mmCIF file of C-alpha atoms in Angstrom:
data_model
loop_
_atom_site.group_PDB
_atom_site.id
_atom_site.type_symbol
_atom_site.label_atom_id
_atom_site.label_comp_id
_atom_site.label_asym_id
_atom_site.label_seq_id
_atom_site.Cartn_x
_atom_site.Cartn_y
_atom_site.Cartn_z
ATOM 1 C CA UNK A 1 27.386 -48.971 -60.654
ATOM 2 C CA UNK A 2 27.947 -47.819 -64.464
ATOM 3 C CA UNK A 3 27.334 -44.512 -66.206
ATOM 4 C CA UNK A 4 24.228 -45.423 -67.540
ATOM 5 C CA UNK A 5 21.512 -46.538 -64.118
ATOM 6 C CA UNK A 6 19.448 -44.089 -62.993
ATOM 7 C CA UNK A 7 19.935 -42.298 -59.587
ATOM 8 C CA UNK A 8 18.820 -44.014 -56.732
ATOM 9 C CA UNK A 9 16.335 -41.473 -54.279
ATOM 10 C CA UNK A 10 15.881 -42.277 -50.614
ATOM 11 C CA UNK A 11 12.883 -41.217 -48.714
ATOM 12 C CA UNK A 12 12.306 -41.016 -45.512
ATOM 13 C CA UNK A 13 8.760 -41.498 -43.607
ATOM 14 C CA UNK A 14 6.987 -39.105 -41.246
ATOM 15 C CA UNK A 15 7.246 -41.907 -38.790
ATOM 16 C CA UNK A 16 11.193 -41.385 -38.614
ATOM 17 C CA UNK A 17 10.654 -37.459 -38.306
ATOM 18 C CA UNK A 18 13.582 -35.897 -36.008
ATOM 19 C CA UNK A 19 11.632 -32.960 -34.893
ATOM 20 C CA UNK A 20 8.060 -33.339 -32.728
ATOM 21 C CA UNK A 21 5.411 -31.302 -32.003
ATOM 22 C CA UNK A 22 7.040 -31.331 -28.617
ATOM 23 C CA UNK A 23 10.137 -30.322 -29.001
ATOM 24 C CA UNK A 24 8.749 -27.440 -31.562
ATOM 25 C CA UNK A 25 6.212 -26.029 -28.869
ATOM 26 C CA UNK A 26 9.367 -26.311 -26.118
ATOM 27 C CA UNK A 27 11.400 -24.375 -28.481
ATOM 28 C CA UNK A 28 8.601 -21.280 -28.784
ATOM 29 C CA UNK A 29 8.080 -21.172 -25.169
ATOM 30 C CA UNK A 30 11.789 -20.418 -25.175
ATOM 31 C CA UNK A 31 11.456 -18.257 -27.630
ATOM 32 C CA UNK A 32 8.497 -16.143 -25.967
ATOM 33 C CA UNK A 33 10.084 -16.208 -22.267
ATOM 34 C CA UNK A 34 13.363 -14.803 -24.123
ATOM 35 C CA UNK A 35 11.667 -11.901 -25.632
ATOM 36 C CA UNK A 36 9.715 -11.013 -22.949
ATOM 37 C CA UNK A 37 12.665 -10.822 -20.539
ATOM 38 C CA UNK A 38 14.360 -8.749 -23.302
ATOM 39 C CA UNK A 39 11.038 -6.350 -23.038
ATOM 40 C CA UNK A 40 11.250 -6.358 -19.510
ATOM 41 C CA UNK A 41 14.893 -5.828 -18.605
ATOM 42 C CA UNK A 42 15.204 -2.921 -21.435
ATOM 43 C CA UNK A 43 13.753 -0.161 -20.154
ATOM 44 C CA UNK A 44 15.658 -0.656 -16.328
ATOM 45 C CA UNK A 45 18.618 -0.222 -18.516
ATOM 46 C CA UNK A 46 17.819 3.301 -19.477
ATOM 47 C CA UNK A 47 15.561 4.472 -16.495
ATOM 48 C CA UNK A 48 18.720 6.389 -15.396
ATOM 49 C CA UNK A 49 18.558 8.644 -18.645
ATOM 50 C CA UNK A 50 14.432 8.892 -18.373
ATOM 51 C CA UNK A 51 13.508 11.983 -18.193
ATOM 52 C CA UNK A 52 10.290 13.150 -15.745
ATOM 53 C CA UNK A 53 6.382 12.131 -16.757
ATOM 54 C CA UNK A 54 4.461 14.637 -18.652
ATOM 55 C CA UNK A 55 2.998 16.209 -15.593
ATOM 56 C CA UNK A 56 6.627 16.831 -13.828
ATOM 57 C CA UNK A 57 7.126 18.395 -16.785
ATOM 58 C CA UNK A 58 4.029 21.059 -16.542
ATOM 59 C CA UNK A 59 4.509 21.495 -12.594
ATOM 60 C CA UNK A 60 8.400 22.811 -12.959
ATOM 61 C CA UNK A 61 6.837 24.597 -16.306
ATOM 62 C CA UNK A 62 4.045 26.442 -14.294
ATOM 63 C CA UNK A 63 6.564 26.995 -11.339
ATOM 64 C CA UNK A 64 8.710 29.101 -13.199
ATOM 65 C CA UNK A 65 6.260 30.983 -14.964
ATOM 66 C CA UNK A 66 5.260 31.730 -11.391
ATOM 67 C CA UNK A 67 8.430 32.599 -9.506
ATOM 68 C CA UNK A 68 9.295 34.813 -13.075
ATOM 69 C CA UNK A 69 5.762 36.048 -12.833
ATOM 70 C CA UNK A 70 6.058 36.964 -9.176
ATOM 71 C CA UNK A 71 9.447 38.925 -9.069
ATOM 72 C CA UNK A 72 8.818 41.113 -12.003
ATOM 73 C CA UNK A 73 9.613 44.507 -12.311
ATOM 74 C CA UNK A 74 8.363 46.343 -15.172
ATOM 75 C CA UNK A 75 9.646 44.715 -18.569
ATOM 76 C CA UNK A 76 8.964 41.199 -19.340
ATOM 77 C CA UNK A 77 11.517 38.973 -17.313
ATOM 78 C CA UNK A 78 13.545 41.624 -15.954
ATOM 79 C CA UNK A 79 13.393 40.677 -12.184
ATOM 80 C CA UNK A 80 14.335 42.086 -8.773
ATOM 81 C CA UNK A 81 16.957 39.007 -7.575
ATOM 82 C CA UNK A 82 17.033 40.181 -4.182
ATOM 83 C CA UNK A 83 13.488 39.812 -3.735
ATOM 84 C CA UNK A 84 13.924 35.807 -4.882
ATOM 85 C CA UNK A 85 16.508 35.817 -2.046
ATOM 86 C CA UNK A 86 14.093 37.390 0.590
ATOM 87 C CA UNK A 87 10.538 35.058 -0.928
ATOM 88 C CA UNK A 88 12.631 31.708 -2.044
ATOM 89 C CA UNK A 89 14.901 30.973 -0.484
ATOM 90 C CA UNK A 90 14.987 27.921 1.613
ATOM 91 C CA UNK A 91 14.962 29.582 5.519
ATOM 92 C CA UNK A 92 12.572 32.210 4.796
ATOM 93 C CA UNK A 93 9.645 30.847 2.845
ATOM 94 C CA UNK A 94 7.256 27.838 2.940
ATOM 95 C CA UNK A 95 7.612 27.195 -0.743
ATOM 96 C CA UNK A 96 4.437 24.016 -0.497
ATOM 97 C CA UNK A 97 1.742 26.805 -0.148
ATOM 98 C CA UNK A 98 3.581 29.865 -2.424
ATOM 99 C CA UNK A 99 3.914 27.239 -5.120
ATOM 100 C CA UNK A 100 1.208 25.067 -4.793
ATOM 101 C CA UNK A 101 2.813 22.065 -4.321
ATOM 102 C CA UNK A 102 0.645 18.993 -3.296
ATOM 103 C CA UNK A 103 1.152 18.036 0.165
ATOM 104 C CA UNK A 104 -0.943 16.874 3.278
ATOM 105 C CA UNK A 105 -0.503 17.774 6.959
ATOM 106 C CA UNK A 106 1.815 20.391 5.587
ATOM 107 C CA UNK A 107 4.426 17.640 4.391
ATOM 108 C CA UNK A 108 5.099 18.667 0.513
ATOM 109 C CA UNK A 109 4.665 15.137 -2.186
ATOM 110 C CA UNK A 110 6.606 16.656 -4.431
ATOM 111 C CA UNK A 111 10.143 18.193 -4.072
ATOM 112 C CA UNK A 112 11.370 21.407 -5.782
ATOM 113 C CA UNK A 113 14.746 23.067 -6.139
ATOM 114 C CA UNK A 114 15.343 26.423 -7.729
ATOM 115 C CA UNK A 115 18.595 27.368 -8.962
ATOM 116 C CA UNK A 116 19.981 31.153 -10.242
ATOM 117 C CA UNK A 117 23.103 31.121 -12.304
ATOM 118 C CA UNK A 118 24.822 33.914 -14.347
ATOM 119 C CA UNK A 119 24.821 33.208 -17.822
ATOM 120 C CA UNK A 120 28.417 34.223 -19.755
ATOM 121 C CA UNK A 121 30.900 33.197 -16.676
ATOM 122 C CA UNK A 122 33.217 30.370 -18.112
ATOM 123 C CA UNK A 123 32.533 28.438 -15.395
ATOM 124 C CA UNK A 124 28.891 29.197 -13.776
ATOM 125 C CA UNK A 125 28.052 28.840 -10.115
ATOM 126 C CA UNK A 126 24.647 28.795 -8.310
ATOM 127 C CA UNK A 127 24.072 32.620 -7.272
ATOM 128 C CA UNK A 128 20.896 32.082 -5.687
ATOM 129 C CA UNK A 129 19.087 28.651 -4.620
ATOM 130 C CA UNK A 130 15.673 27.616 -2.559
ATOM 131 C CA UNK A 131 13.647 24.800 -2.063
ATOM 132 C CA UNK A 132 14.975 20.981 -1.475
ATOM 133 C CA UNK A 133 18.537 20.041 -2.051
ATOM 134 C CA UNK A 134 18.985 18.770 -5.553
ATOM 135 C CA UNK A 135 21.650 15.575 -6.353
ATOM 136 C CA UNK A 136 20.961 14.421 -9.695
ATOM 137 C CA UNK A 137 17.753 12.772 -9.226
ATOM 138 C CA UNK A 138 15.197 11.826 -12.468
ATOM 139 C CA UNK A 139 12.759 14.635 -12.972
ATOM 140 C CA UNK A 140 12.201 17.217 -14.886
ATOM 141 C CA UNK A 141 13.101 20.709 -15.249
ATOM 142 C CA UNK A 142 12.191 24.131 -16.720
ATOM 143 C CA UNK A 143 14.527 27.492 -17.212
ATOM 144 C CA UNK A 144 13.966 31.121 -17.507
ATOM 145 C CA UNK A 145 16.430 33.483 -18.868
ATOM 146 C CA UNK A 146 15.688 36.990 -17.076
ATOM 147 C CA UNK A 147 17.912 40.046 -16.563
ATOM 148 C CA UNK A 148 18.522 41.725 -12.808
ATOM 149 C CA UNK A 149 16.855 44.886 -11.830
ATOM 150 C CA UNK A 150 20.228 45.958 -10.221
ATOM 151 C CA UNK A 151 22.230 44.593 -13.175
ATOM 152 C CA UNK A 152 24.065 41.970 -10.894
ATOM 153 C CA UNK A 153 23.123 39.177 -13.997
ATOM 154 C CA UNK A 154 25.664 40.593 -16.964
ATOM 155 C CA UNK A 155 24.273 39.546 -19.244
ATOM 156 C CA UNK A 156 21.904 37.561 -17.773
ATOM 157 C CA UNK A 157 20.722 34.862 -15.728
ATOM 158 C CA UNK A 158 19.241 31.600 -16.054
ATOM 159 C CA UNK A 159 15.868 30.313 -13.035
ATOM 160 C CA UNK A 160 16.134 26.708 -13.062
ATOM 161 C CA UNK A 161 13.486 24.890 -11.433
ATOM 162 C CA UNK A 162 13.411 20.808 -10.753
ATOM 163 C CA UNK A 163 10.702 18.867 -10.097
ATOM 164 C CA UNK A 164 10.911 15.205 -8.739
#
């Protein structure tokens, strides 16, 4: 070969393709079956950090509007403490009919905890609790800061109630 021929070109025909309509539609259903496990697995990976559905939300809402509501004396949440001892807590009330949770055959569907802490301490502990026993479970939750009648909350406290 000299300086001077012209390039040679090589072509190829669509008979000697290396890629078939085969192996293409093999390759998307891969593709799909990938994503969709992707779509599916996702969301089990952060279930743990989910928090409640919408209407959890509203229940433990309207619960402690009602609890703050119902232990009231006076001023707007300032609340008599030993009376959420005497109404809430877990030996001496039926919270499924005080708080109107759903249930049948008096067995309550949904479960409840309430929760009174002092607000201020460096390290806070549950004053007061009612309802079921509460370990962490996915729910949701709603708080109330409210002041004691007999000043026992200094400054104040914080109602915590959990739905799930």
């Amino acid at each position: 070969m000299s300086r001077h021929d012209p390039p040679r070109t090589v072509s190829i025909g669509l008979e000697e393709r290396g890629q078939t309509v085969q192996d293409f539609a093999v390759g998307i259903g891969i593709f799909i079956l990938a994503v969709a496990f992707v779509f599916s697995f996702v969301p089990t990976i952060i279930s743990p950090f989910a928090d409640g559905g919408g209407a959890e939300t509203a229940q433990a809402d309207r619960i402690a509007a009602t609890i703050v509501d119902d232990l009231e004396e006076g001023e707007p949440n300032h609340v008599d403490l030993d009376e959420f001892d005497d109404t809430y807590s877990e030996e001496s009330y039926d919270l499924v009919d005080k708080l109107g949770l759903r249930s049948s055959d008096g067995h309550a569907f949904d479960r409840v905890n309430i929760t009174v802490t002092t607000i201020g301490e460096e390290d806070p502990t549950v004053d007061l609790s009612g309802g079921d026993e509460y370990d962490d479970q996915v729910g949701a939750s709603a708080t109330r800061i409210v002041t004691d009648v007999d000043g026992d909350c200094d400054p104040a406290c914080k109602i915590t109630v959990r739905v799930w």
